[in-house]
Coordinates of C-alpha atoms in Angstrom, one line a residue:
M1 CA -196.6 163.6 -145.4
R2 CA -198.9 161.8 -147.7
Y3 CA -199.4 162.0 -151.5
I4 CA -202.2 161.0 -153.9
L5 CA -201.2 158.3 -156.4
T6 CA -202.7 158.6 -159.9
K7 CA -203.7 155.5 -161.9
A8 CA -201.0 156.2 -164.4
V9 CA -198.4 156.2 -161.6
L10 CA -199.8 153.1 -160.0
S11 CA -199.7 151.2 -163.3
L12 CA -195.9 151.8 -163.5
M13 CA -195.0 150.8 -159.9
C14 CA -191.8 148.8 -159.8
V15 CA -190.6 146.4 -157.2
Y16 CA -188.4 149.1 -155.8
G17 CA -190.9 152.0 -155.9
I18 CA -192.1 154.4 -158.5
C19 CA -190.7 153.8 -162.1
S20 CA -188.8 156.6 -163.7
N21 CA -190.5 156.4 -167.1
V22 CA -193.8 158.0 -166.2
S23 CA -194.9 160.9 -168.3
A24 CA -194.1 164.5 -167.3
A25 CA -197.7 165.3 -166.7
D26 CA -198.2 162.3 -164.4
N27 CA -195.0 162.3 -162.4
S28 CA -195.3 166.0 -161.7
L29 CA -198.5 165.5 -159.6
P30 CA -198.3 165.2 -155.8
M31 CA -198.6 161.6 -154.6
E32 CA -200.4 159.9 -151.7
G33 CA -199.7 156.5 -150.4
L34 CA -196.0 156.9 -149.7
N35 CA -194.5 156.5 -146.3
T36 CA -191.9 159.0 -145.1
A37 CA -188.5 157.7 -144.1
K38 CA -185.6 159.3 -142.5
T39 CA -183.8 161.4 -145.1
I40 CA -180.6 160.0 -146.5
K41 CA -177.8 161.6 -144.6
E42 CA -176.2 163.0 -147.7
V43 CA -176.9 162.9 -151.5
R44 CA -174.4 164.6 -153.8
V45 CA -175.9 165.9 -157.0
E46 CA -173.8 167.0 -160.0
P47 CA -174.0 169.3 -161.8
Q48 CA -175.5 171.3 -158.9
F49 CA -177.7 173.3 -161.3
W50 CA -178.1 173.8 -165.1
W51 CA -179.5 176.3 -167.6
A52 CA -182.5 176.5 -169.9
D53 CA -182.2 177.0 -173.6
M54 CA -179.0 175.0 -174.1
V55 CA -178.4 173.5 -177.6
N56 CA -178.3 170.0 -176.1
P57 CA -181.6 169.6 -174.3
T58 CA -180.5 166.5 -172.4
L59 CA -178.9 166.7 -168.9
E60 CA -177.7 163.7 -166.9
L61 CA -177.5 164.1 -163.2
M62 CA -175.0 162.0 -161.1
L63 CA -176.4 161.3 -157.7
H64 CA -174.2 159.7 -155.0
G65 CA -175.5 158.4 -151.7
D66 CA -175.8 155.2 -149.6
N67 CA -177.6 152.5 -151.7
I68 CA -179.2 155.2 -153.8
A69 CA -179.2 152.9 -156.9
S70 CA -182.1 150.9 -155.4
M71 CA -184.3 154.0 -155.4
Q72 CA -186.6 155.5 -158.0
A73 CA -186.7 159.1 -159.1
S74 CA -189.8 161.1 -159.8
L75 CA -190.6 164.7 -160.4
Q76 CA -192.8 166.4 -157.8
T77 CA -193.2 169.6 -159.7
R78 CA -195.6 170.3 -162.6
S79 CA -193.3 170.9 -165.5
N80 CA -192.6 170.0 -169.1
I81 CA -189.3 168.6 -167.9
N82 CA -189.2 164.8 -168.5
I83 CA -187.2 162.1 -166.8
V84 CA -186.0 160.3 -169.9
E85 CA -184.0 157.5 -168.2
Q86 CA -182.8 156.4 -164.8
S87 CA -179.7 154.1 -164.8
T88 CA -177.2 152.6 -162.4
T89 CA -173.8 151.0 -162.4
E90 CA -172.6 148.0 -160.4
N91 CA -171.8 150.4 -157.5
P92 CA -175.0 150.7 -155.4
N93 CA -174.1 154.2 -154.3
Y94 CA -174.7 155.9 -157.7
L95 CA -177.8 156.8 -159.5
F96 CA -177.9 158.6 -162.9
I97 CA -181.0 160.5 -163.9
K98 CA -181.3 161.8 -167.5
L99 CA -183.6 164.8 -167.9
S100 CA -185.1 166.3 -171.1
L101 CA -185.0 170.1 -170.9
K102 CA -186.3 170.8 -174.4
D103 CA -188.2 174.1 -174.6
V104 CA -188.2 174.6 -170.9
K105 CA -188.0 177.9 -169.1
A106 CA -185.9 178.8 -166.1
Q107 CA -187.5 177.2 -163.0
T108 CA -186.9 175.1 -159.9
I109 CA -188.0 171.5 -159.9
T110 CA -188.3 169.0 -157.1
L111 CA -187.0 165.5 -157.5
S112 CA -188.1 162.7 -155.1
L113 CA -186.3 159.4 -154.5
T114 CA -188.5 156.5 -153.2
K115 CA -187.9 152.9 -152.2
N116 CA -190.6 150.3 -151.5
K117 CA -193.3 153.1 -151.4
T118 CA -191.2 155.1 -149.0
L119 CA -189.9 158.6 -149.6
M120 CA -186.2 158.4 -149.0
H121 CA -185.0 161.8 -150.2
Q122 CA -186.2 164.9 -151.9
F123 CA -184.3 167.9 -153.3
D124 CA -184.9 171.0 -155.3
Y125 CA -183.0 171.4 -158.6
Q126 CA -182.6 174.8 -160.3
I127 CA -182.7 175.4 -164.1
K128 CA -181.3 178.9 -164.5
Q129 CA -181.7 181.6 -167.1
R130 CA -178.7 182.0 -169.4
R131 CA -176.9 185.3 -169.9
T132 CA -178.2 187.2 -173.0
G133 CA -176.1 186.1 -176.0
S134 CA -174.3 183.4 -174.0
G135 CA -174.3 180.9 -176.9
Q136 CA -172.8 183.4 -179.2
R137 CA -169.9 184.4 -176.9
Q138 CA -166.7 185.3 -178.7
G139 CA -163.7 183.1 -178.0
F140 CA -160.1 184.3 -178.0
D141 CA -158.6 184.9 -181.4
N142 CA -155.7 186.5 -183.3
S143 CA -156.5 190.0 -181.9
D144 CA -155.8 188.7 -178.4
V145 CA -152.7 188.2 -176.3
I146 CA -153.0 185.5 -173.7
Y147 CA -151.2 185.9 -170.3
L148 CA -150.6 182.6 -168.5
I149 CA -150.7 182.7 -164.7
T150 CA -149.8 180.0 -162.2
P151 CA -152.1 181.3 -159.5
D152 CA -150.3 180.0 -156.4
R153 CA -147.2 181.8 -157.5
F154 CA -148.6 185.1 -158.8
V155 CA -150.1 187.3 -156.1
N156 CA -151.3 186.6 -152.6
G157 CA -154.3 188.8 -152.3
D158 CA -155.9 187.2 -149.3
T159 CA -153.6 185.8 -146.6
S160 CA -156.6 184.4 -144.7
N161 CA -157.1 181.6 -147.1
D162 CA -153.4 180.5 -147.3
N163 CA -154.3 177.4 -145.3
H164 CA -157.6 175.6 -144.9
S165 CA -158.7 173.1 -142.2
S166 CA -160.0 170.6 -144.7
M167 CA -157.0 170.8 -147.1
L168 CA -154.0 168.5 -146.5
E169 CA -151.1 170.6 -147.7
K170 CA -150.3 173.9 -145.9
V171 CA -148.4 177.0 -147.2
N172 CA -144.7 176.8 -147.1
R173 CA -143.2 179.5 -149.2
A174 CA -139.6 178.3 -148.4
D175 CA -140.4 175.1 -150.4
K176 CA -140.0 175.6 -154.1
D177 CA -142.4 172.7 -154.7
G178 CA -144.9 173.7 -152.0
R179 CA -147.8 176.0 -151.8
H180 CA -147.0 179.7 -151.6
G181 CA -150.4 181.3 -151.1
G182 CA -151.2 183.1 -154.4
D183 CA -155.0 183.2 -155.0
I184 CA -157.9 184.5 -157.1
Q185 CA -158.0 187.8 -155.1
G186 CA -154.4 188.4 -156.0
I187 CA -155.3 188.1 -159.7
I188 CA -158.3 190.5 -159.2
N189 CA -156.0 193.0 -157.5
S190 CA -153.6 192.8 -160.5
L191 CA -156.1 193.4 -163.2
D192 CA -155.3 197.1 -163.6
Y193 CA -151.6 196.2 -164.1
L194 CA -152.5 193.5 -166.6
Q195 CA -154.8 195.9 -168.5
K196 CA -152.1 198.5 -168.6
L197 CA -149.5 195.9 -169.7
G198 CA -151.8 195.2 -172.7
V199 CA -153.0 191.6 -172.3
T200 CA -156.5 190.7 -173.3
Q201 CA -156.9 187.1 -172.1
L202 CA -155.9 185.3 -168.9
W203 CA -155.2 181.6 -169.0
V204 CA -155.0 180.6 -165.4
N205 CA -153.6 177.2 -164.4
P206 CA -156.2 174.9 -162.8
L207 CA -158.1 176.4 -159.9
L208 CA -160.2 173.4 -158.9
E209 CA -159.7 171.7 -155.6
N210 CA -156.5 169.7 -155.4
N211 CA -156.6 168.2 -151.9
Q212 CA -153.4 166.2 -152.2
Q213 CA -150.8 165.7 -149.5
Q214 CA -148.0 167.4 -151.5
Y215 CA -147.2 169.2 -154.8
S216 CA -150.8 170.3 -155.0
Y217 CA -150.1 174.0 -156.0
H218 CA -150.0 173.4 -159.7
G219 CA -153.7 172.3 -159.9
Y220 CA -153.5 169.3 -162.2
S221 CA -154.6 166.7 -159.7
T222 CA -158.3 167.6 -159.4
T223 CA -160.2 166.2 -156.4
D224 CA -163.5 168.0 -157.0
H225 CA -164.7 169.0 -160.5
Y226 CA -167.2 171.5 -159.3
K227 CA -165.3 173.3 -156.5
I228 CA -162.6 176.0 -156.6
D229 CA -159.8 175.1 -154.2
P230 CA -160.6 177.1 -151.0
R231 CA -156.9 178.2 -150.8
F232 CA -157.5 180.0 -154.1
G233 CA -161.0 181.3 -153.1
S234 CA -164.5 180.2 -153.9
N235 CA -166.6 179.6 -157.0
A236 CA -168.1 183.0 -156.4
D237 CA -164.6 184.5 -156.3
Y238 CA -163.8 182.9 -159.7
R239 CA -166.9 184.4 -161.2
Q240 CA -166.0 187.8 -159.7
L241 CA -162.6 187.5 -161.4
S242 CA -164.3 186.8 -164.7
D243 CA -166.7 189.8 -164.3
A244 CA -163.9 192.2 -163.2
A245 CA -161.6 191.1 -166.0
K246 CA -164.4 191.5 -168.6
D247 CA -164.9 195.1 -167.3
R248 CA -161.3 195.7 -168.4
G249 CA -161.6 194.0 -171.8
I250 CA -159.9 190.8 -170.6
G251 CA -161.3 187.3 -171.1
I252 CA -160.8 184.2 -168.9
I253 CA -159.5 180.9 -170.3
K254 CA -160.0 177.9 -168.1
D255 CA -157.4 175.2 -167.8
I256 CA -159.3 171.9 -168.0
I257 CA -158.1 168.3 -167.6
V258 CA -160.2 165.4 -168.9
N259 CA -157.3 162.8 -168.9
H260 CA -156.8 162.3 -165.2
I261 CA -157.7 163.3 -161.7
G262 CA -155.9 163.4 -158.3
S263 CA -155.6 160.3 -156.2
N264 CA -157.6 162.0 -153.4
H265 CA -160.6 162.8 -155.7
W266 CA -163.8 161.9 -153.9
W267 CA -164.5 159.3 -156.5
M268 CA -161.4 157.2 -155.4
T269 CA -163.1 156.3 -152.1
D270 CA -166.1 155.0 -154.0
I271 CA -165.4 154.6 -157.7
P272 CA -168.6 154.9 -159.7
S273 CA -168.0 151.9 -161.9
K274 CA -165.4 149.2 -162.7
T275 CA -164.6 151.0 -166.0
W276 CA -164.2 154.5 -164.5
I277 CA -160.4 154.4 -164.0
N278 CA -158.0 152.7 -166.3
G279 CA -156.0 149.9 -164.8
L280 CA -157.7 150.0 -161.4
A281 CA -160.5 147.7 -160.1
A282 CA -163.3 149.6 -158.4
N283 CA -162.6 150.3 -154.7
Q284 CA -159.2 148.7 -154.7
P285 CA -156.2 150.5 -153.2
I286 CA -153.6 151.9 -155.6
N287 CA -150.8 149.4 -156.1
T288 CA -147.9 151.2 -157.8
S289 CA -146.3 147.9 -158.8
K290 CA -149.3 147.0 -160.9
L291 CA -150.3 150.3 -162.4
P292 CA -150.1 150.8 -166.1
F293 CA -148.0 154.0 -166.7
T294 CA -148.2 155.8 -170.0
T295 CA -145.4 155.5 -172.5
H296 CA -145.9 159.1 -173.7
R297 CA -145.7 157.7 -177.3
R298 CA -148.2 160.2 -178.7
T299 CA -147.7 159.2 -182.4
T300 CA -149.3 155.8 -181.7
V301 CA -152.7 157.5 -181.9
Q302 CA -152.3 158.4 -185.5
D303 CA -149.6 156.0 -186.7
P304 CA -151.2 153.7 -189.4
Y305 CA -148.8 150.9 -188.4
S306 CA -148.9 151.1 -184.6
A307 CA -149.7 147.9 -182.6
P308 CA -152.9 148.1 -180.6
S309 CA -151.1 147.3 -177.4
D310 CA -148.8 150.3 -178.0
L311 CA -151.8 152.6 -178.4
S312 CA -153.3 151.2 -175.2
N313 CA -150.1 151.6 -173.3
F314 CA -150.1 155.3 -174.2
V315 CA -153.7 156.3 -173.8
D316 CA -154.6 154.1 -170.8
G317 CA -151.5 154.6 -168.8
W318 CA -151.2 156.8 -165.7
F319 CA -148.8 159.8 -165.6
V320 CA -147.8 159.1 -162.0
D321 CA -149.4 157.2 -159.1
S322 CA -151.0 160.3 -157.8
M323 CA -152.9 160.9 -161.0
P324 CA -155.4 158.2 -161.8
D325 CA -156.1 157.9 -165.5
L326 CA -159.7 158.3 -166.6
N327 CA -161.4 155.9 -169.0
Q328 CA -163.4 158.2 -171.3
T329 CA -164.9 155.2 -173.1
D330 CA -167.2 154.9 -170.1
E331 CA -170.3 156.7 -171.4
K332 CA -171.4 158.1 -168.1
L333 CA -167.9 159.4 -167.4
A334 CA -167.8 161.0 -170.9
T335 CA -171.1 162.7 -170.3
Y336 CA -170.0 163.9 -166.9
L337 CA -166.8 165.5 -168.3
I338 CA -168.6 167.1 -171.2
Q339 CA -171.2 168.6 -168.9
N340 CA -168.6 169.8 -166.4
S341 CA -166.7 171.7 -169.1
I342 CA -169.9 173.4 -170.4
W343 CA -171.0 174.1 -166.8
W344 CA -167.9 176.2 -166.1
V345 CA -168.1 178.0 -169.5
E346 CA -171.6 179.1 -168.6
Y347 CA -171.1 179.7 -164.9
A348 CA -167.9 181.7 -165.1
N349 CA -168.6 183.3 -168.5
L350 CA -165.4 182.0 -170.0
S351 CA -163.9 183.0 -173.4
G352 CA -161.9 179.9 -173.9
I353 CA -160.6 176.6 -172.7
R354 CA -157.1 175.3 -172.6
E355 CA -157.2 171.5 -172.6
D356 CA -154.3 169.7 -170.8
T357 CA -152.5 166.7 -172.3
Y358 CA -154.9 166.6 -175.1
S359 CA -154.0 163.4 -177.0
Y360 CA -153.7 161.3 -173.9
A361 CA -157.4 160.9 -173.6
D362 CA -159.5 158.6 -175.8
K363 CA -159.6 160.2 -179.2
A364 CA -163.2 159.4 -180.0
F365 CA -164.2 161.0 -176.7
L366 CA -162.1 164.1 -177.5
A367 CA -164.0 164.5 -180.7
Q368 CA -167.3 164.1 -178.8
W369 CA -166.2 166.5 -176.1
S370 CA -165.0 169.3 -178.4
K371 CA -167.9 168.9 -180.7
A372 CA -170.4 169.3 -177.8
I373 CA -168.7 172.5 -176.5
M374 CA -168.4 174.1 -180.0
A375 CA -172.1 173.2 -180.7
E376 CA -173.1 175.2 -177.6
Y377 CA -170.7 178.0 -178.4
P378 CA -170.0 178.3 -182.2
K379 CA -167.7 181.3 -181.8
F380 CA -165.8 179.9 -178.8
N381 CA -162.2 178.7 -178.8
I382 CA -160.4 175.7 -177.3
V383 CA -156.7 175.2 -177.4
G384 CA -155.3 171.7 -176.9
E385 CA -151.9 170.8 -175.6
E386 CA -150.0 168.4 -177.9
W387 CA -146.4 168.6 -176.8
T388 CA -144.4 167.5 -179.8
A389 CA -141.9 169.2 -182.2
N390 CA -143.6 167.5 -185.2
P391 CA -146.2 169.7 -186.9
I392 CA -147.8 166.7 -188.6
T393 CA -148.6 165.3 -185.2
V394 CA -150.1 168.6 -184.0
S395 CA -152.1 169.1 -187.2
Y396 CA -153.9 165.7 -186.8
W397 CA -155.9 167.2 -183.9
Q398 CA -157.1 170.5 -185.5
A399 CA -160.7 170.9 -186.7
G400 CA -160.9 170.9 -190.5
K401 CA -157.9 168.6 -191.0
I402 CA -158.7 165.7 -193.4
N403 CA -156.9 162.7 -191.9
Q404 CA -156.0 159.6 -193.7
D405 CA -157.6 157.4 -191.1
G406 CA -160.9 159.3 -191.3
Y407 CA -160.6 160.8 -187.8
V408 CA -162.6 164.0 -187.6
S409 CA -161.6 166.6 -184.9
Y410 CA -163.6 169.5 -183.6
L411 CA -160.7 171.2 -181.7
P412 CA -160.2 174.7 -183.1
S413 CA -156.7 175.4 -181.8
L414 CA -153.5 173.8 -180.5
M415 CA -150.4 175.0 -178.8
D416 CA -147.7 175.4 -181.4
F417 CA -144.8 173.5 -179.8
P418 CA -143.1 172.9 -183.2
L419 CA -142.8 176.6 -183.8
Y420 CA -141.9 177.4 -180.2
E421 CA -139.0 175.0 -180.2
T422 CA -137.8 176.1 -183.6
M423 CA -137.9 179.7 -182.4
L424 CA -135.5 179.0 -179.6
K425 CA -133.1 177.3 -181.9
A426 CA -133.3 180.1 -184.5
F427 CA -132.4 182.9 -182.1
N428 CA -129.7 180.9 -180.4
H429 CA -127.9 179.4 -183.3
P430 CA -125.2 181.4 -185.2
E431 CA -126.3 182.2 -188.7
S432 CA -125.3 179.7 -191.4
W433 CA -126.7 178.1 -194.5
D434 CA -129.0 175.8 -192.4
K435 CA -129.0 177.3 -188.9
G436 CA -130.4 180.4 -187.4
F437 CA -133.2 182.4 -189.0
I438 CA -133.5 179.9 -191.8
E439 CA -134.8 177.3 -189.3
L440 CA -137.7 179.6 -188.4
Y441 CA -138.4 180.5 -192.0
E442 CA -138.5 176.8 -193.1
M443 CA -140.6 175.7 -190.2
M444 CA -143.3 178.2 -191.3
A445 CA -143.4 176.4 -194.6
N446 CA -144.9 173.4 -192.7
D447 CA -148.1 175.4 -192.3
V448 CA -149.3 173.6 -195.3
V449 CA -150.2 170.6 -193.1
Y450 CA -152.6 172.6 -190.9
A451 CA -156.2 173.2 -191.5
D452 CA -155.9 176.7 -189.9
P453 CA -152.4 177.6 -188.8
T454 CA -153.4 181.1 -187.8
N455 CA -155.6 179.7 -185.0
L456 CA -152.6 178.0 -183.4
V457 CA -151.2 179.5 -180.1
L458 CA -147.6 180.4 -180.2
F459 CA -145.9 180.9 -176.8
E460 CA -142.6 182.1 -175.6
G461 CA -142.8 179.8 -172.6
N462 CA -145.3 178.2 -170.1
H463 CA -145.4 176.5 -166.7
D464 CA -143.6 173.4 -168.1
T465 CA -140.8 175.1 -170.0
N466 CA -137.7 176.9 -168.7
R467 CA -137.8 180.6 -168.8
L468 CA -137.2 182.4 -172.1
F469 CA -134.5 184.9 -171.0
S470 CA -132.5 182.1 -169.5
L471 CA -132.9 179.9 -172.6
L472 CA -131.6 182.8 -174.7
D473 CA -128.5 183.1 -172.5
N474 CA -129.7 186.3 -170.8
N475 CA -129.3 188.1 -174.1
L476 CA -131.7 191.0 -174.1
S477 CA -131.5 191.5 -177.9
R478 CA -132.4 187.9 -178.6
Y479 CA -135.2 188.1 -176.0
K480 CA -136.7 191.1 -177.8
M481 CA -136.5 189.3 -181.1
A482 CA -138.3 186.2 -179.6
M483 CA -141.0 188.4 -178.0
A484 CA -141.5 190.4 -181.1
Y485 CA -141.8 187.3 -183.2
T486 CA -144.3 185.7 -180.7
L487 CA -146.4 188.9 -180.8
T488 CA -146.3 189.7 -184.5
S489 CA -146.4 186.3 -186.3
N490 CA -149.6 184.9 -187.7
R491 CA -150.5 183.1 -184.5
I492 CA -152.4 183.7 -181.3
P493 CA -149.7 184.8 -178.9
Q494 CA -149.3 183.7 -175.3
I495 CA -146.8 184.9 -172.8
F496 CA -146.0 183.5 -169.3
Y497 CA -146.3 185.6 -166.2
G498 CA -143.1 187.4 -165.3
T499 CA -141.6 187.1 -168.8
E500 CA -142.1 190.8 -169.1
V501 CA -139.6 191.4 -166.3
L502 CA -137.1 188.7 -167.3
M503 CA -137.9 186.0 -164.7
Q504 CA -135.3 183.3 -165.0
S505 CA -134.7 179.6 -164.4
P506 CA -132.2 176.9 -165.0
V507 CA -131.9 175.9 -168.7
E508 CA -131.4 172.1 -168.6
G509 CA -134.0 169.6 -167.5
R510 CA -137.2 170.2 -165.6
H511 CA -137.2 172.8 -162.8
D512 CA -140.8 173.4 -162.1
G513 CA -140.4 175.1 -158.8
A514 CA -137.9 177.6 -160.3
V515 CA -139.9 178.1 -163.5
R516 CA -143.0 178.8 -161.5
A517 CA -141.3 181.1 -159.0
D518 CA -143.2 183.9 -157.3
F519 CA -144.1 186.9 -159.3
P520 CA -142.0 189.9 -158.1
G521 CA -144.3 192.0 -155.8
G522 CA -146.9 189.3 -155.3
W523 CA -146.1 189.2 -151.6
S524 CA -145.8 192.2 -149.3
S525 CA -142.3 191.3 -148.2
D526 CA -140.9 191.1 -151.8
A527 CA -137.9 193.3 -152.4
S528 CA -139.0 194.1 -156.0
N529 CA -142.4 194.7 -157.5
A530 CA -143.1 194.3 -161.2
M531 CA -146.4 196.2 -160.9
T532 CA -144.9 199.3 -159.3
Q533 CA -141.5 198.8 -160.9
Q534 CA -139.9 199.2 -157.5
G535 CA -136.5 197.4 -157.3
L536 CA -136.4 196.4 -161.0
N537 CA -133.1 196.7 -162.7
S538 CA -132.5 198.6 -166.0
Q539 CA -132.8 195.4 -168.2
Q540 CA -136.1 194.5 -166.5
L541 CA -137.5 198.0 -167.0
D542 CA -136.4 197.9 -170.6
A543 CA -138.0 194.5 -171.3
Q544 CA -141.2 195.5 -169.5
H545 CA -141.5 198.7 -171.6
F546 CA -140.8 196.8 -174.8
V547 CA -143.4 194.2 -174.1
S548 CA -146.1 196.6 -173.0
T549 CA -145.5 199.0 -175.9
L550 CA -145.8 196.1 -178.4
L551 CA -148.9 194.6 -176.6
N552 CA -150.7 197.9 -176.7
F553 CA -149.8 198.6 -180.3
R554 CA -151.1 195.3 -181.5
K555 CA -154.5 196.0 -179.8
G556 CA -155.2 198.5 -182.5
S557 CA -153.4 196.7 -185.3
S558 CA -155.7 195.2 -187.9
A559 CA -152.7 193.9 -189.9
I560 CA -151.5 191.8 -186.9
A561 CA -155.0 190.7 -186.0
N562 CA -156.2 189.8 -189.5
G563 CA -153.4 190.4 -192.0
K564 CA -151.5 188.0 -194.2
L565 CA -147.9 187.0 -193.5
I566 CA -145.3 187.6 -196.2
H567 CA -141.7 186.7 -195.3
Y568 CA -138.4 186.8 -197.1
V569 CA -135.6 184.2 -197.1
P570 CA -133.1 185.3 -194.4
E571 CA -129.9 186.8 -195.8
N572 CA -126.7 187.9 -194.0
G573 CA -128.2 187.5 -190.6
V574 CA -131.3 189.5 -191.3
Y575 CA -134.9 188.2 -191.4
V576 CA -137.7 190.4 -192.7
Y577 CA -141.4 189.7 -192.8
F578 CA -144.6 191.7 -193.2
R579 CA -148.1 191.6 -191.8
A580 CA -150.6 193.3 -194.0
D581 CA -154.3 193.8 -194.7
K582 CA -156.2 196.3 -196.8
T583 CA -155.8 199.1 -194.3
E584 CA -152.4 198.6 -192.6
T585 CA -148.9 197.2 -193.2
V586 CA -146.4 196.3 -190.5
M587 CA -142.8 195.4 -191.3
V588 CA -140.6 193.4 -188.9
V589 CA -136.8 193.4 -189.3
M590 CA -134.6 191.2 -187.2
N591 CA -130.8 191.8 -187.4
K592 CA -128.4 189.4 -185.6
N593 CA -125.3 191.3 -186.8
N594 CA -123.0 193.2 -184.5
E595 CA -123.2 196.2 -186.7
Q596 CA -125.9 198.3 -188.3
I597 CA -127.2 197.0 -191.6
T598 CA -128.6 199.0 -194.5
L599 CA -131.2 197.1 -196.5
D600 CA -132.0 197.9 -200.1
S601 CA -135.7 198.7 -200.4
E602 CA -135.8 197.3 -203.9
R603 CA -135.9 193.7 -202.6
F604 CA -139.1 194.5 -200.7
K605 CA -140.7 196.7 -203.3
T606 CA -143.9 194.7 -203.6
Q607 CA -144.7 195.5 -200.0
L608 CA -143.0 199.0 -199.8
K609 CA -144.2 200.5 -203.1
D610 CA -147.0 202.5 -201.4
F611 CA -144.9 203.8 -198.5
S612 CA -142.1 206.3 -198.0
T613 CA -141.5 206.3 -194.3
A614 CA -141.5 203.7 -191.5
T615 CA -142.2 204.5 -187.8
D616 CA -140.6 202.4 -185.1
V617 CA -143.5 201.2 -182.9
I618 CA -141.2 201.0 -179.8
T619 CA -139.3 204.3 -180.1
G620 CA -141.6 206.4 -182.2
Q621 CA -138.7 207.3 -184.5
S622 CA -139.2 207.4 -188.3
Q623 CA -136.9 206.9 -191.2
N624 CA -137.2 207.4 -195.0
I625 CA -137.5 204.0 -196.7
L626 CA -137.8 205.0 -200.4
H627 CA -134.4 203.6 -201.2
S628 CA -133.0 201.9 -198.1
L629 CA -133.8 201.0 -194.6
R630 CA -131.4 201.0 -191.6
S631 CA -131.5 198.2 -189.1
P632 CA -129.4 198.7 -185.9
A633 CA -127.0 196.1 -184.6
N634 CA -128.5 193.1 -182.7
S635 CA -132.0 194.5 -182.9
V636 CA -135.6 193.9 -183.9
L637 CA -137.6 196.7 -185.6
V638 CA -141.4 196.6 -185.6
L639 CA -142.3 199.2 -188.2
S640 CA -145.6 200.8 -189.0
L641 CA -145.4 201.9 -192.7
N642 CA -146.7 205.3 -193.6

């Protein structure tokens, strides 16, 4: 095949072929004078496609192929798309092409790679049309309840994908730390149950490929950023899950990791640059004796007195030798990670992101990453994991917080670990002057340090914490108090799969395999089934009914979704708080006493003055509250005031 070379193109010939900085008009014309060579065996292009009408009009493609850095890129399609820049690293197998997509329409373009006047490779690249209103998508908020799923342990909906020929680890359900076979189809099959239960958002632990030799089920060792693990399904299956969930009023929150990858990531056999991975020279084997492991000292990021070496030892260190630590100060890696996150939001029609190990990445990059996503989706929500009991440490990372060091964050939400840990203590400790409910009451006073405390996510447990029912000493009354608090406080609530049927675990130390045990009924051989209630005991049925009733009540509760929180100092083992807006008032009464308590309505007259009766949301029973209110022993009442 031969092409006609224009004068403009000829004037920009480089020693290696056609220069990349020709104008859009010139480099979109067919060219003559090039020889045709054997096509490169394989060129990997990421992202695989993109979209028109994005807020950021610039897209950087990463190309990987043998000696591709010596080639020149040109557009072979007439278009107003421009090649802004072509760049390389010291690795000859990578080429980066920056495109300007300003004011372009959906189309397919053709890019050619040449070397010494020889056409080496040519490929089509699709610029897709976005969904209508994509940029204004609504992220998860206080009206939602998030349900966290560890997909390998939830439901096995497709046994044919339990193992895959190209994946190293095989299914072994007998191994508590092995793969068990849960998948995307299993989640799809469970959507009716989840809708009936009352959840409105699904946070699914990472689904991307984790082709590791062992312990790969949890998903936090990514080996391909653009591919769903085939043992979970396909990219199309993930999008089908999102569509099917949306049809039931349920959004999908993607678990994303920008801090690290898996040691079997395809990058690790041919690292893009010497600055791509912290503490590892390009294309050198991992030597565990020389690796820098993180100190986990999170406060070094914001400590005004921390030594630079302490900060570096935290941020640049690896978790374990199977999780290489990414260096987000590398500009090309930073761009790659930002584009990858946006790609999945757009592709899978997501309603949120949960960002793993948030503070472990470079903090300047984190601001850049979250700002870029929120610029594309102003109503979106992203929740970051900052695992600490200190609210000051958590508050540093939230958008709107004025920090002493001048750091500006764009992260809307964080996991409320301080309130979670306090909640466990408050319900377990016997009541005294400074223990019990008062711990919860006083922790709430720390909300003054947050830019927006109501946008924090409060959880009763997650994949890294021991199970709630076990931590509360298998006490159903305390369990109900903790669940009611999680679901009625002024936070965005999140519950862990199986909590509604009292799944249990050890209580001391880490027990990941037990914490992430298989969901009852997720496998055809299971003796009990949470979705059909077959084999559940009376306590499990009681807990499931309690949770579902409360979840479905809060769907229509404007007071819980948008109302203010007013709470009263706990007295005599009783804690009372209200959620109220202009149209609704909800009263919550927690009683730790072993006998029924009668409360004098006079104390709460400011909130009760317009009401004469209160209806128990769970039982439907009403009582007159003009003068007093009865609270049963060891109970929580969620009352709708009438």
